[in-house]
Short mmCIF file of C-alpha atoms in Angstrom, two decimals:
data_model
loop_
_atom_site.label_atom_id
_atom_site.label_comp_id
_atom_site.label_asym_id
_atom_site.label_seq_id
_atom_site.Cartn_x
_atom_site.Cartn_y
_atom_site.Cartn_z
CA UNK X 1 12.99 16.15 50.71
CA UNK X 2 10.90 14.59 47.76
CA UNK X 3 10.69 11.62 49.50
CA UNK X 4 8.96 13.33 52.68
CA UNK X 5 6.56 15.02 49.93
CA UNK X 6 5.78 11.66 48.46
CA UNK X 7 5.13 10.09 51.89
CA UNK X 8 2.97 12.93 52.93
CA UNK X 9 0.91 12.79 49.42
CA UNK X 10 0.42 8.93 50.18
CA UNK X 11 -0.56 9.62 53.64
CA UNK X 12 -3.09 12.30 52.55
CA UNK X 13 -4.27 9.97 49.85
CA UNK X 14 -5.01 6.93 52.61
CA UNK X 15 -6.86 9.39 54.86
CA UNK X 16 -8.60 10.70 52.09
CA UNK X 17 -9.61 7.37 50.75
CA UNK X 18 -10.63 6.38 54.28
CA UNK X 19 -13.24 9.30 54.74
CA UNK X 20 -14.80 8.70 51.11
CA UNK X 21 -15.04 5.08 52.08
CA UNK X 22 -16.81 5.96 54.94
CA UNK X 23 -18.89 8.62 53.39
CA UNK X 24 -20.16 5.94 50.79
CA UNK X 25 -20.90 3.51 53.52
CA UNK X 26 -23.01 5.71 55.29
CA UNK X 27 -24.78 6.81 52.41
CA UNK X 28 -25.40 3.19 51.33
CA UNK X 29 -27.01 2.43 54.50
CA UNK X 30 -28.96 5.57 54.56
CA UNK X 31 -30.28 4.54 51.18
CA UNK X 32 -30.95 1.04 52.50
CA UNK X 33 -33.10 2.45 55.51
CA UNK X 34 -35.07 4.78 53.38
CA UNK X 35 -35.87 1.61 50.76
CA UNK X 36 -36.75 -0.54 53.86
CA UNK X 37 -38.79 2.46 55.63
CA UNK X 38 -40.85 3.19 52.48
CA UNK X 39 -41.21 -0.68 51.53
CA UNK X 40 -43.30 -1.10 54.58
CA UNK X 41 -47.15 -1.32 53.74
CA UNK X 42 -48.24 0.20 57.14
CA UNK X 43 -48.25 3.92 57.57
CA UNK X 44 -45.24 4.80 59.79
CA UNK X 45 -44.14 8.16 61.27
CA UNK X 46 -41.13 8.97 63.43
CA UNK X 47 -42.37 11.52 65.79
CA UNK X 48 -40.71 13.78 68.33
CA UNK X 49 -41.48 13.40 72.23
CA UNK X 50 -43.86 16.48 71.99
CA UNK X 51 -45.70 14.86 68.82
CA UNK X 52 -44.22 16.64 66.05
CA UNK X 53 -43.66 14.27 62.72
CA UNK X 54 -40.24 14.14 61.84
CA UNK X 55 -39.98 11.33 59.26
CA UNK X 56 -42.93 9.35 57.38
CA UNK X 57 -43.09 6.42 54.92
CA UNK X 58 -44.70 6.42 51.60
CA UNK X 59 -47.66 4.77 53.08
CA UNK X 60 -48.06 7.27 55.55
CA UNK X 61 -48.13 9.81 52.88
CA UNK X 62 -50.71 8.25 51.02
CA UNK X 63 -52.57 7.91 54.20
CA UNK X 64 -52.46 11.55 55.27
CA UNK X 65 -53.07 12.43 51.42
CA UNK X 66 -51.04 15.64 51.81
CA UNK X 67 -47.39 16.94 50.52
CA UNK X 68 -44.51 16.03 52.66
CA UNK X 69 -43.83 19.89 53.35
CA UNK X 70 -47.30 19.98 54.76
CA UNK X 71 -46.67 16.81 56.92
CA UNK X 72 -43.17 17.39 58.41
CA UNK X 73 -42.96 19.44 61.81
CA UNK X 74 -46.58 19.11 62.33
CA UNK X 75 -48.41 17.84 65.06
CA UNK X 76 -49.75 14.16 64.60
CA UNK X 77 -53.04 15.35 66.29
CA UNK X 78 -53.66 18.15 63.88
CA UNK X 79 -52.86 16.06 60.83
CA UNK X 80 -54.55 12.54 61.92
CA UNK X 81 -57.03 13.67 64.30
CA UNK X 82 -58.01 17.50 62.88
CA UNK X 83 -57.46 18.48 66.54
CA UNK X 84 -55.44 21.24 68.19
CA UNK X 85 -54.17 19.23 70.95
CA UNK X 86 -53.65 15.56 71.97
CA UNK X 87 -56.78 13.52 71.85
CA UNK X 88 -58.26 11.58 74.84
CA UNK X 89 -56.43 8.58 75.77
CA UNK X 90 -53.54 9.41 73.19
CA UNK X 91 -51.22 6.24 73.11
CA UNK X 92 -48.31 8.95 72.93
CA UNK X 93 -49.24 10.69 75.92
CA UNK X 94 -49.43 7.23 77.52
CA UNK X 95 -46.22 5.91 76.33
CA UNK X 96 -44.34 9.13 77.85
CA UNK X 97 -45.39 7.77 81.19
CA UNK X 98 -45.22 4.05 80.75
CA UNK X 99 -42.04 4.09 78.42
CA UNK X 100 -43.50 1.21 76.39
CA UNK X 101 -45.79 0.43 73.49
CA UNK X 102 -49.49 2.08 73.66
CA UNK X 103 -52.20 1.34 71.40
CA UNK X 104 -55.81 2.64 70.77
CA UNK X 105 -58.47 1.69 68.29
CA UNK X 106 -59.87 4.34 66.46
CA UNK X 107 -62.41 4.64 63.56
CA UNK X 108 -61.14 7.51 61.00
CA UNK X 109 -62.94 8.29 57.82
CA UNK X 110 -64.84 4.78 57.96
CA UNK X 111 -61.74 2.70 58.58
CA UNK X 112 -61.21 0.88 61.61
CA UNK X 113 -57.57 1.45 62.68
CA UNK X 114 -55.12 0.44 65.34
CA UNK X 115 -52.76 3.35 66.18
CA UNK X 116 -49.69 2.18 68.15
CA UNK X 117 -46.73 4.24 69.34
CA UNK X 118 -43.24 2.77 70.43
CA UNK X 119 -40.94 4.76 72.28
CA UNK X 120 -37.32 5.02 71.26
CA UNK X 121 -35.10 5.09 74.36
CA UNK X 122 -31.35 6.04 74.38
CA UNK X 123 -29.73 6.52 77.67
CA UNK X 124 -32.79 6.05 79.71
CA UNK X 125 -34.24 9.21 77.49
CA UNK X 126 -36.83 9.05 74.94
CA UNK X 127 -35.43 10.45 71.75
CA UNK X 128 -38.53 9.85 69.44
CA UNK X 129 -41.35 7.47 68.95
CA UNK X 130 -42.61 5.29 66.03
CA UNK X 131 -46.14 5.97 65.16
CA UNK X 132 -47.67 2.82 63.25
CA UNK X 133 -51.21 2.81 61.85
CA UNK X 134 -52.76 -0.75 61.18
CA UNK X 135 -55.89 -0.78 59.05
CA UNK X 136 -58.05 -3.54 60.59
CA UNK X 137 -61.28 -2.92 58.67
CA UNK X 138 -61.46 -6.18 56.94
CA UNK X 139 -60.52 -8.08 60.36
CA UNK X 140 -63.39 -6.24 61.99
CA UNK X 141 -65.85 -7.36 59.06
CA UNK X 142 -64.80 -11.01 59.52
CA UNK X 143 -65.17 -10.59 63.31
CA UNK X 144 -68.68 -9.28 62.70
CA UNK X 145 -69.37 -12.20 60.23
CA UNK X 146 -68.05 -14.74 62.80
CA UNK X 147 -70.21 -13.35 65.51
CA UNK X 148 -73.38 -13.67 63.52
CA UNK X 149 -72.69 -17.29 62.50
CA UNK X 150 -71.80 -17.98 66.22
CA UNK X 151 -75.40 -16.23 67.28
CA UNK X 152 -77.03 -18.28 64.67
CA UNK X 153 -75.33 -21.57 65.88
CA UNK X 154 -75.80 -21.05 69.56
CA UNK X 155 -79.54 -20.34 69.02
CA UNK X 156 -80.05 -23.24 67.03
CA UNK X 157 -78.27 -25.58 69.45
CA UNK X 158 -79.74 -24.04 72.37
CA UNK X 159 -83.07 -24.90 71.08
CA UNK X 160 -82.35 -28.69 70.50
CA UNK X 161 -83.13 -31.20 73.18
CA UNK X 162 -80.46 -32.29 75.54
CA UNK X 163 -77.04 -30.68 75.05
CA UNK X 164 -74.21 -31.11 72.93
CA UNK X 165 -70.24 -30.32 73.67
CA UNK X 166 -66.64 -30.01 72.59
CA UNK X 167 -64.13 -31.50 74.97
CA UNK X 168 -60.46 -32.21 74.92
CA UNK X 169 -59.08 -35.92 74.94
CA UNK X 170 -58.10 -36.14 78.55
CA UNK X 171 -59.16 -38.03 81.69
CA UNK X 172 -61.30 -35.33 82.66
CA UNK X 173 -63.14 -34.61 79.17
CA UNK X 174 -62.15 -30.96 79.53
CA UNK X 175 -65.04 -28.96 78.40
CA UNK X 176 -64.07 -26.34 75.65
CA UNK X 177 -67.85 -25.74 74.80
CA UNK X 178 -71.11 -26.90 76.54
CA UNK X 179 -74.77 -25.59 75.11
CA UNK X 180 -77.18 -24.34 77.69
CA UNK X 181 -79.06 -27.30 77.63
CA UNK X 182 -76.56 -29.25 79.85
CA UNK X 183 -78.16 -27.38 82.98
CA UNK X 184 -81.57 -29.25 82.60
CA UNK X 185 -80.00 -32.20 82.19
CA UNK X 186 -76.75 -32.23 84.63
CA UNK X 187 -77.69 -29.28 86.97
CA UNK X 188 -74.74 -27.40 86.24
CA UNK X 189 -74.19 -24.20 84.29
CA UNK X 190 -71.81 -24.62 81.14
CA UNK X 191 -69.51 -22.07 82.83
CA UNK X 192 -69.31 -24.20 85.73
CA UNK X 193 -67.93 -27.21 83.48
CA UNK X 194 -65.91 -25.40 81.03
CA UNK X 195 -62.31 -25.82 81.69
CA UNK X 196 -63.12 -27.58 84.64
CA UNK X 197 -64.01 -24.53 86.62
CA UNK X 198 -66.17 -26.17 89.27
CA UNK X 199 -65.65 -29.68 88.23
CA UNK X 200 -64.83 -31.82 85.41
CA UNK X 201 -67.57 -33.44 83.01
CA UNK X 202 -65.70 -36.92 84.26
CA UNK X 203 -66.80 -36.03 88.04
CA UNK X 204 -70.39 -36.52 86.74
CA UNK X 205 -70.06 -39.72 85.04
CA UNK X 206 -71.11 -42.67 87.02
CA UNK X 207 -67.80 -44.29 88.13
CA UNK X 208 -68.37 -47.70 86.80
CA UNK X 209 -68.30 -46.16 83.39
CA UNK X 210 -65.38 -43.84 83.58
CA UNK X 211 -62.51 -46.37 82.52
CA UNK X 212 -64.80 -48.15 80.19
CA UNK X 213 -65.63 -44.87 78.06
CA UNK X 214 -61.93 -43.82 78.29
CA UNK X 215 -60.48 -47.16 76.78
CA UNK X 216 -63.41 -47.10 74.32
CA UNK X 217 -62.61 -43.48 72.91
CA UNK X 218 -58.88 -44.28 72.69
CA UNK X 219 -59.72 -47.37 70.69
CA UNK X 220 -61.96 -45.42 68.38
CA UNK X 221 -59.77 -42.56 67.94
CA UNK X 222 -56.61 -44.82 67.19
CA UNK X 223 -58.75 -46.53 64.22
CA UNK X 224 -60.50 -43.19 63.13
CA UNK X 225 -63.96 -44.55 63.68
CA UNK X 226 -67.09 -43.50 65.43
CA UNK X 227 -69.35 -45.17 67.96
CA UNK X 228 -72.70 -44.93 69.70
CA UNK X 229 -73.23 -45.89 73.26
CA UNK X 230 -75.13 -45.18 76.41
CA UNK X 231 -73.86 -44.35 80.01
CA UNK X 232 -75.07 -42.76 83.10
CA UNK X 233 -74.25 -39.53 84.83
CA UNK X 234 -74.81 -38.24 88.06
#
């Protein structure tokens, strides 16, 4: 009888130990998820299919500038857009229909943001959404600066006599950029030559110069040199 009790105690101990191990493994995984989730710099929220916030990371907490109690189970459009319903072109509403990532660009509190929504689909049904906010304000500033520099460059180039271009090193001299002056000289607009849209630049080089220019450029490029020459175009 004692042996039976001993065996039963061992069996119970094994079962108890197994469940204790499972408990701590799940707890460990949960802690790892929380640490990872909160380490992400972009504001992220887990949202229910109807738009209620179920979980947020630390970055979203800072972005919303509100206590967790006042965030969870509130609708995203209430907290982010201060609206009582989903805004027009809402990515969450679009994702409900397309079952794929949807994005939109918004300006909130002077910040340029990309709002993205990814559906989490289990058994062909949306369980929830991952809502990510990315601040692209600095990127937008750089874009504005680059556009202005491009405008200045094109204004300068378009007022030069003749034209300038940038092309790839292939037999067509495929044009990547040509200034507006090319139409006065060649009769073709830049968009007709760029990417060989209508014809290639090689097509308007007089045939007797085509092989010469190709061979000359390969020699010059191989030696990392420059050269000056003249050739006829049609």
